[in-house]
């Protein structure tokens, strides 16, 4: 008895950093016609908030709230209780005409929910950004209009911004591709802006950010290249209320007017400087001020990182050269998807490689990384000075029949850093996926995976959720040892990879919200009325007691417990 009590004491007080998480619960959102990804983030209490798109009808909980839409895409937002997966509130964004896209959601320190996206409709579109059934906050467009929406912790409307070109004598489009909440609840947004006037013009017209801030595109002249078109990317930093602190325009170069630096993701350092990652399309102006810094790639598109000061001024740039330039195309040979930063100011980037890439952008000597088969996910860690620390690869390494070649892994490669722990996620896309070598499998078929790597880029643990055809990872969010995953599927999937008995519902099209946690299930006190009869590993095989190993205890009263004993 003394030994058992000592075991529980050590277990309950031990640090769980690096421990493989366990399934806690799963819930299914569904309808006959869901669209695209399902976004997820968490509030400051750890409750997950899911956002997505649907047509006609959607059920937000089993035998619960149902939203009815129309033949256009409506949006929804739903908050769930982290403890049990019960629905807390749900809101609908009504789109009476048009093509709605939601691209990102996040929560600030006030628990306000920030949603970004865009509405597209050539023949006129209308979206109500106020989820209140009585009050309206309409945006209208005959082209494509980007928006930023802020809701309070109950999902009620606070404010919104729309981004649009001035004038209506030309076709135009704007959208919010990504954003991130920074320190002090400032926000950074990537805005795409494109226009196609009916006749030649000397310079692009301005863009309105909301109603009180004009982004001057006058120096983004279209005299070179095609004079009847302009495309570029704008990086905008705002305060917590969406008021602009600075805006930078990354314009095209001299080859095509739509060549530009395309910011895809970004992080903020402790000193307020910003590192943006993205694609350099051939010749591009990478200095957002009028003092032009032009980078010329040989051909096609290369991945790049651009550093800005806290005021948005250009500081430095780093490019990832393709060592087979003849293979380059309009698509990047290293498509960087996410960037994260730890407390030591190290950064980790996650992207998809399709060729041999130099991954040491500041070194005269090349450090090559090669995509062994088709495309490979690369997870690269750098220090504050962009010196390479570690490299991890996720690849098929072989085709389904064992021969070289095979389908590419999912390009939805995600990286998170939480409490200096590095996490990743992605999809297998109908082919075996391995971590660093064929000896370590992340899963096969059509499934999704999450995992954690250590400071040297080696795998600590991974978890695979096997799904029927149509299952894919949509998004992940990690918050202090709690992991929330959304998957899309068109059939029932097993949401618990350990027990294999927790099945999702099936509405035809499904969003499955799944929670894993570092905390294992324990009893608050010992029971003297039941006896241990069997010990199983997580695969259900009988075993003996092993410290530092997840185990399942089976008792004579039919109950089971998940147990993890930490031994120093």
XYZ file of C-alpha atoms in Angstrom:
568
model
C 0.000 0.000 0.000
C 2.855 2.358 0.819
C 4.444 1.704 -2.576
C 1.172 2.422 -4.384
C 0.638 5.677 -2.538
C 4.179 6.754 -3.344
C 3.539 5.954 -7.004
C 0.451 8.138 -7.110
C 2.242 10.981 -5.368
C 5.104 10.933 -7.850
C 2.674 10.632 -10.766
C 0.510 13.551 -9.787
C 3.427 15.921 -9.197
C 5.594 14.961 -12.166
C 6.092 17.209 -15.181
C 4.326 15.872 -18.259
C 6.475 17.687 -20.828
C 7.123 15.414 -23.774
C 4.461 12.894 -22.791
C 2.291 11.377 -25.490
C -1.216 12.852 -25.127
C -4.389 10.844 -24.612
C -7.798 11.111 -26.226
C -10.339 12.946 -24.026
C -13.382 13.521 -26.211
C -14.641 14.110 -29.722
C -17.703 15.712 -31.235
C -19.025 15.907 -34.793
C -20.379 18.940 -36.653
C -22.132 17.950 -39.844
C -24.404 18.622 -42.743
C -25.054 17.592 -46.330
C -22.711 20.189 -47.837
C -19.803 21.512 -45.762
C -17.074 23.534 -47.454
C -13.282 23.640 -47.205
C -11.347 23.638 -43.941
C -12.651 23.877 -40.407
C -10.646 26.406 -38.409
C -10.032 26.028 -34.677
C -8.535 28.199 -31.958
C -8.878 28.375 -28.155
C -9.965 31.106 -25.770
C -8.061 32.027 -22.612
C -9.856 29.299 -20.650
C -8.823 26.641 -23.165
C -12.267 26.293 -24.759
C -12.044 25.517 -28.501
C -13.777 27.730 -31.067
C -14.472 26.225 -34.489
C -15.204 28.171 -37.655
C -16.299 26.898 -41.042
C -18.619 27.127 -44.039
C -21.788 25.316 -45.067
C -24.653 25.338 -47.513
C -28.289 24.512 -46.766
C -28.012 23.084 -43.217
C -25.559 22.253 -40.452
C -25.870 20.536 -37.051
C -23.574 21.976 -34.372
C -24.123 19.231 -31.782
C -25.828 15.840 -31.607
C -29.602 16.349 -31.340
C -28.918 20.049 -30.790
C -28.589 23.394 -32.575
C -29.175 23.381 -36.328
C -28.479 26.339 -38.631
C -30.388 26.632 -41.900
C -28.723 28.393 -44.797
C -29.337 28.711 -48.512
C -27.620 27.839 -51.763
C -24.812 30.268 -50.957
C -22.053 29.695 -48.431
C -22.938 30.727 -44.903
C -20.341 30.864 -42.152
C -20.556 29.513 -38.617
C -18.622 29.914 -35.368
C -19.113 27.587 -32.401
C -17.479 27.497 -28.950
C -17.261 24.213 -27.029
C -16.508 23.370 -23.408
C -12.944 22.111 -23.090
C -13.886 19.731 -20.276
C -16.557 17.705 -22.069
C -17.081 18.990 -25.624
C -20.533 20.450 -24.915
C -21.604 23.384 -27.072
C -21.396 26.784 -25.285
C -22.614 29.055 -28.102
C -22.950 29.089 -31.878
C -23.260 31.962 -34.362
C -24.174 32.145 -38.032
C -22.840 34.589 -40.659
C -25.579 34.925 -43.275
C -24.525 35.269 -46.894
C -27.539 36.147 -49.038
C -25.460 36.104 -52.218
C -21.817 35.423 -52.944
C -18.936 33.071 -52.241
C -17.729 33.331 -48.623
C -14.285 32.241 -47.395
C -13.037 32.237 -43.786
C -9.239 32.118 -43.669
C -8.280 32.408 -39.961
C -9.674 32.858 -36.443
C -7.817 33.799 -33.255
C -8.627 35.057 -29.746
C -6.974 38.013 -27.990
C -6.329 38.550 -24.264
C -9.863 39.955 -23.785
C -11.336 36.734 -25.203
C -12.514 38.656 -28.252
C -12.741 36.443 -31.351
C -11.092 37.830 -34.521
C -12.265 36.350 -37.836
C -10.827 37.200 -41.265
C -11.807 36.225 -44.784
C -13.378 37.549 -47.959
C -16.592 37.592 -50.002
C -16.573 37.084 -53.758
C -19.383 37.488 -56.276
C -19.146 38.882 -59.794
C -22.880 39.556 -59.934
C -23.210 41.130 -56.485
C -22.756 39.579 -53.067
C -24.013 40.475 -49.574
C -22.722 39.235 -46.218
C -24.051 40.106 -42.765
C -21.072 40.266 -40.380
C -23.341 40.703 -37.352
C -24.551 37.278 -36.174
C -27.422 38.905 -34.237
C -30.679 37.884 -35.988
C -32.051 41.456 -35.755
C -29.123 43.858 -36.115
C -27.216 43.912 -39.396
C -23.692 44.848 -40.453
C -23.750 44.318 -44.206
C -20.903 44.335 -46.690
C -21.697 44.316 -50.398
C -19.524 43.706 -53.404
C -19.713 43.169 -57.130
C -16.139 41.891 -57.078
C -14.163 40.468 -54.111
C -13.952 42.201 -50.723
C -11.836 41.281 -47.699
C -13.048 41.723 -44.120
C -11.953 41.603 -40.481
C -14.593 40.803 -37.849
C -14.319 41.135 -34.055
C -16.791 39.369 -31.731
C -16.828 39.360 -27.929
C -16.399 36.250 -25.763
C -20.116 35.424 -26.199
C -19.940 35.649 -29.988
C -21.684 39.035 -30.182
C -20.645 41.712 -32.698
C -18.097 44.376 -31.628
C -16.615 45.860 -34.830
C -15.558 45.017 -38.373
C -13.378 46.384 -41.181
C -13.764 45.884 -44.913
C -10.938 46.294 -47.424
C -11.790 47.562 -50.892
C -10.504 49.606 -53.856
C -11.730 53.138 -54.359
C -13.687 53.550 -57.569
C -15.938 51.208 -59.514
C -14.751 51.624 -63.101
C -12.632 48.477 -63.009
C -12.708 44.904 -61.765
C -10.934 44.444 -58.428
C -10.465 41.970 -55.616
C -9.143 42.139 -52.066
C -8.899 39.412 -49.455
C -7.364 38.788 -46.037
C -5.136 35.742 -46.478
C -3.781 35.448 -42.940
C -3.323 37.277 -39.651
C -1.769 36.799 -36.239
C -2.283 38.424 -32.842
C 0.996 39.917 -31.602
C 2.205 41.251 -28.268
C -0.059 43.810 -26.549
C -2.912 42.433 -28.714
C -1.667 44.236 -31.805
C -2.511 42.392 -35.010
C -0.716 41.761 -38.298
C -2.663 41.060 -41.501
C -1.708 39.905 -44.999
C -3.944 41.617 -47.562
C -4.023 40.624 -51.228
C -5.045 43.384 -53.654
C -5.584 43.006 -57.384
C -7.291 45.105 -60.037
C -7.953 44.923 -63.762
C -9.064 48.266 -65.225
C -10.809 48.435 -68.600
C -8.066 50.672 -70.046
C -4.425 51.475 -69.428
C -3.565 53.461 -66.289
C -0.275 54.847 -65.026
C -0.622 53.768 -61.423
C -2.828 51.668 -59.184
C -5.704 53.349 -57.304
C -5.712 53.394 -53.491
C -7.212 50.735 -51.231
C -9.481 51.569 -48.280
C -8.901 49.748 -44.994
C -12.219 50.289 -43.266
C -13.618 53.754 -43.867
C -10.904 55.920 -42.357
C -7.557 54.648 -43.652
C -6.342 54.799 -47.245
C -3.430 52.656 -48.442
C -1.538 54.577 -51.090
C -0.550 52.415 -54.049
C 0.512 55.346 -56.221
C 4.184 54.340 -56.378
C 3.176 50.807 -57.350
C 3.240 51.894 -60.979
C 2.097 49.497 -63.676
C 3.978 51.304 -66.464
C 6.225 48.220 -66.782
C 4.685 44.899 -67.673
C 0.972 44.730 -68.411
C -0.435 48.259 -67.902
C -3.951 46.906 -67.476
C -3.420 44.929 -64.292
C -1.990 45.223 -60.787
C -1.530 42.646 -58.091
C 0.384 42.913 -54.858
C 0.403 42.159 -51.136
C -0.038 44.553 -48.243
C 1.137 43.881 -44.694
C -0.918 45.841 -42.145
C -0.304 46.158 -38.413
C -3.160 47.387 -36.220
C -3.924 47.884 -32.557
C -6.497 45.838 -30.625
C -9.362 47.907 -32.108
C -8.204 47.488 -35.695
C -6.722 50.989 -36.030
C -3.728 51.000 -38.377
C -0.209 51.327 -36.912
C 1.590 50.838 -40.234
C 0.962 49.413 -43.696
C 3.554 48.137 -46.155
C 3.066 47.383 -49.823
C 5.137 44.645 -51.449
C 4.891 45.447 -55.143
C 5.891 43.715 -58.329
C 9.175 44.015 -60.154
C 10.001 44.556 -63.795
C 9.040 41.199 -65.283
C 5.335 40.918 -64.454
C 3.255 43.335 -62.422
C 1.868 40.500 -60.330
C 5.348 39.441 -59.211
C 5.680 40.276 -55.547
C 6.657 39.047 -52.123
C 3.666 37.101 -50.786
C 3.694 37.017 -46.962
C 2.184 33.720 -45.801
C 2.889 33.714 -42.051
C 4.847 35.770 -39.515
C 6.103 36.007 -35.940
C 7.026 38.876 -33.640
C 10.283 38.949 -31.678
C 10.476 40.276 -28.121
C 11.905 43.584 -29.422
C 8.880 44.095 -31.678
C 10.599 43.244 -34.977
C 8.733 40.973 -37.363
C 9.846 38.013 -39.460
C 7.537 37.319 -42.400
C 7.809 34.154 -44.492
C 6.433 33.625 -47.947
C 7.112 33.389 -51.675
C 9.248 35.648 -53.877
C 7.752 35.606 -57.354
C 10.614 36.233 -59.792
C 11.525 39.922 -59.469
C 9.927 41.631 -56.483
C 10.243 44.794 -54.429
C 10.909 43.429 -50.940
C 11.408 46.840 -49.308
C 7.933 48.091 -48.361
C 9.186 51.688 -48.474
C 9.947 53.618 -51.644
C 13.675 52.906 -51.252
C 13.483 49.829 -53.421
C 15.282 46.608 -52.545
C 14.763 44.278 -55.497
C 15.530 40.572 -55.400
C 16.002 38.769 -58.725
C 15.456 35.030 -58.669
C 16.699 33.135 -61.691
C 13.259 31.956 -62.641
C 10.030 30.834 -61.041
C 9.394 31.292 -57.329
C 11.573 30.864 -54.245
C 10.781 30.812 -50.532
C 11.999 33.758 -48.482
C 11.974 35.352 -45.040
C 11.881 39.137 -44.693
C 12.620 40.902 -41.416
C 10.984 44.229 -40.572
C 11.512 46.582 -37.644
C 8.723 47.251 -35.154
C 7.798 50.269 -37.314
C 7.537 48.150 -40.425
C 10.802 49.276 -42.016
C 12.842 46.833 -44.059
C 15.689 45.220 -42.089
C 16.922 42.078 -43.854
C 15.936 39.224 -46.149
C 16.815 35.546 -46.487
C 16.090 33.299 -49.457
C 16.049 29.533 -49.930
C 17.647 28.895 -53.298
C 16.595 26.022 -55.512
C 19.657 24.130 -56.703
C 17.877 22.898 -59.818
C 16.641 26.192 -61.304
C 15.567 24.511 -64.536
C 12.955 22.659 -62.520
C 11.473 25.831 -61.046
C 8.026 27.033 -62.022
C 5.481 29.606 -60.973
C 5.001 27.529 -57.817
C 7.604 27.602 -55.089
C 9.921 24.610 -54.792
C 9.820 25.225 -51.021
C 6.323 26.263 -50.003
C 6.644 27.576 -46.449
C 3.325 27.226 -44.613
C 3.877 28.224 -40.981
C 6.432 29.849 -38.717
C 6.574 29.773 -34.898
C 8.912 31.296 -32.305
C 10.021 30.040 -28.879
C 11.022 31.892 -25.721
C 14.689 31.852 -26.774
C 13.781 33.640 -30.027
C 14.491 30.540 -32.114
C 12.133 30.136 -35.046
C 10.734 26.940 -36.577
C 9.357 26.878 -40.116
C 7.301 24.120 -41.693
C 6.922 23.760 -45.423
C 6.720 21.456 -48.423
C 9.772 20.808 -50.606
C 9.611 19.578 -54.181
C 13.307 19.749 -55.081
C 16.808 20.228 -53.682
C 16.896 23.404 -51.579
C 19.690 25.309 -49.833
C 18.377 25.633 -46.284
C 21.202 27.825 -44.912
C 20.304 31.226 -46.349
C 23.084 33.136 -44.514
C 25.929 30.716 -45.192
C 28.294 30.894 -48.168
C 28.511 27.118 -48.082
C 25.326 25.377 -49.085
C 23.477 22.999 -46.760
C 21.262 21.050 -49.093
C 17.983 19.410 -48.268
C 16.450 17.147 -50.870
C 12.892 15.954 -51.336
C 13.509 12.197 -51.645
C 10.232 11.297 -53.335
C 7.765 13.738 -54.823
C 7.118 16.271 -52.068
C 8.567 16.229 -48.582
C 7.555 18.196 -45.493
C 10.545 19.932 -43.927
C 10.587 21.223 -40.333
C 13.569 23.581 -39.940
C 14.758 25.315 -36.758
C 16.945 28.460 -36.737
C 18.354 30.691 -34.033
C 17.705 34.440 -33.866
C 20.529 35.060 -36.344
C 19.112 32.480 -38.786
C 21.779 29.874 -38.141
C 20.412 26.397 -38.803
C 19.893 24.346 -35.596
C 17.994 21.228 -36.698
C 16.249 19.614 -39.650
C 13.380 17.099 -39.706
C 11.822 15.472 -42.781
C 8.441 13.835 -43.342
C 8.287 11.901 -46.600
C 6.766 8.836 -48.317
C 10.326 7.589 -49.127
C 8.670 4.951 -51.308
C 5.506 4.415 -53.301
C 2.493 2.315 -52.228
C 3.952 -0.744 -53.995
C 7.366 -0.347 -52.342
C 9.065 1.165 -55.380
C 10.557 4.693 -55.409
C 7.875 7.256 -56.041
C 4.515 7.828 -54.470
C 1.792 10.358 -53.742
C 2.770 13.545 -52.020
C 2.037 14.171 -48.347
C -0.612 16.683 -47.404
C 0.532 20.244 -47.988
C -1.402 21.300 -44.894
C 1.760 21.202 -42.763
C 1.334 22.919 -39.402
C 3.773 23.918 -36.656
C 3.068 25.154 -33.136
C 5.367 26.120 -30.284
C 3.812 26.021 -26.826
C 5.919 26.480 -23.672
C 9.033 25.944 -25.842
C 7.711 22.548 -27.004
C 7.604 22.056 -30.796
C 4.575 20.338 -32.331
C 3.695 19.499 -35.919
C 0.750 18.089 -37.835
C -0.277 17.056 -41.326
C -1.898 14.407 -43.493
C -0.698 11.170 -45.111
C -2.656 11.618 -48.352
C -3.057 7.943 -49.338
C 0.571 6.973 -48.766
C 2.847 5.865 -45.931
C 4.565 8.844 -44.296
C 7.770 8.503 -42.294
C 9.716 10.764 -39.954
C 13.387 11.165 -41.015
C 13.674 7.536 -42.196
C 11.491 4.572 -43.232
C 11.984 3.184 -39.726
C 9.534 5.629 -38.096
C 6.027 5.686 -39.552
C 3.558 8.499 -38.930
C 0.694 6.643 -40.572
C -0.562 5.324 -43.866
C -3.584 5.385 -46.119
C -5.666 8.528 -45.744
C -5.165 9.764 -42.198
C -3.831 12.639 -40.154
C -1.002 12.844 -37.654
C 0.289 15.084 -34.893
C 3.603 14.842 -33.078
C 6.283 16.513 -30.999
C 9.995 16.900 -31.722
C 12.819 17.715 -29.330
C 15.366 20.528 -29.517
C 17.553 18.582 -31.952
C 14.700 17.769 -34.348
C 14.188 14.154 -33.297
C 10.751 12.680 -32.802
C 9.452 12.375 -29.213
C 5.999 11.001 -30.030
C 3.410 10.948 -32.781
C -0.254 10.040 -32.952
C -2.217 8.976 -36.024
C -5.962 9.242 -36.561
C -6.938 6.757 -39.238
C -9.916 7.796 -41.296
C -12.064 6.576 -44.159
C -11.664 8.212 -47.582
C -12.195 11.947 -47.379
C -10.573 12.419 -43.984
C -7.955 15.132 -43.756
C -6.469 17.511 -41.213
C -8.006 20.935 -41.359
C -6.433 22.740 -38.413
C -4.833 22.276 -35.013
C -4.477 24.398 -31.896
C -2.323 23.567 -28.883
C -2.734 25.263 -25.524
C -0.712 24.235 -22.439
C -0.878 20.479 -22.948
C -4.308 20.393 -24.597
C -4.539 19.541 -28.299
C -7.540 20.352 -30.478
C -7.744 18.921 -33.985
C -10.399 19.400 -36.631
C -10.696 16.858 -39.445
C -12.967 16.743 -42.463
C -14.497 13.435 -43.497
C -17.364 12.070 -45.557
C -17.768 8.944 -43.449
C -17.439 7.671 -39.886
C -13.896 7.828 -38.473
C -12.348 6.483 -35.277
C -11.456 9.547 -33.213
C -9.459 7.683 -30.527
C -6.309 6.076 -31.972
C -5.563 4.349 -28.642
C -8.791 2.482 -27.862
C -10.151 2.278 -31.392
C -13.759 2.454 -30.174
C -14.773 6.143 -30.311
C -16.539 6.680 -33.604
C -17.693 9.974 -35.053
C -21.213 10.644 -36.288
C -21.936 10.800 -40.005
C -23.998 13.613 -41.532
C -22.714 13.078 -45.069
C -20.034 15.760 -44.664
C -18.438 15.987 -41.229
C -16.162 18.204 -39.167
C -14.750 16.197 -36.271
C -13.442 18.213 -33.319
C -11.116 16.031 -31.241
C -9.357 16.817 -27.970
C -6.189 15.178 -26.699
C -4.490 16.082 -23.434
C -1.204 15.475 -21.635
C -3.154 14.826 -18.435
C -4.067 11.177 -17.948
C -7.142 9.910 -16.177
C -6.560 9.110 -12.503
C -8.703 8.418 -9.454
C -8.559 10.855 -6.548
C -8.216 8.085 -4.037
C -7.518 4.363 -4.081
C -10.420 1.959 -4.267
C -10.185 -1.072 -2.004
C -13.245 -2.722 -3.550
C -11.647 -3.740 -6.833
C -8.631 -5.805 -7.790
C -6.246 -5.403 -10.705
C -6.556 -8.387 -13.021
C -4.715 -7.308 -16.179
C -2.269 -4.701 -17.534
C -2.451 -3.739 -21.228
C -0.320 -1.498 -23.437
C -1.976 1.191 -25.588
C -2.346 -1.339 -28.421
C -4.441 -3.631 -26.189
C -1.717 -6.229 -25.714
C -1.157 -7.799 -22.298
C 2.036 -6.664 -20.620
C 3.631 -6.163 -17.204
C 4.181 -2.964 -15.251
C 6.688 -0.621 -16.899
C 7.651 2.834 -15.573
C 7.572 5.842 -17.936
C 5.176 3.958 -20.216
C 1.440 4.563 -20.792
C -0.521 1.557 -19.551
C -4.157 0.506 -19.171
C -5.198 -1.165 -15.879
C -8.169 -3.564 -16.054
C -10.015 -4.341 -12.766
C -12.316 -7.183 -11.711
C -15.317 -4.842 -11.495
C -15.052 -4.110 -15.227
C -13.538 -0.637 -14.860
C -10.294 0.504 -16.534
C -7.769 3.259 -15.812
C -5.088 4.855 -17.950
C -1.912 5.016 -15.872
C 1.452 6.653 -16.406
C 4.115 6.200 -13.740
C 7.081 8.564 -13.873
C 10.293 7.091 -12.496
C 13.377 9.275 -12.140
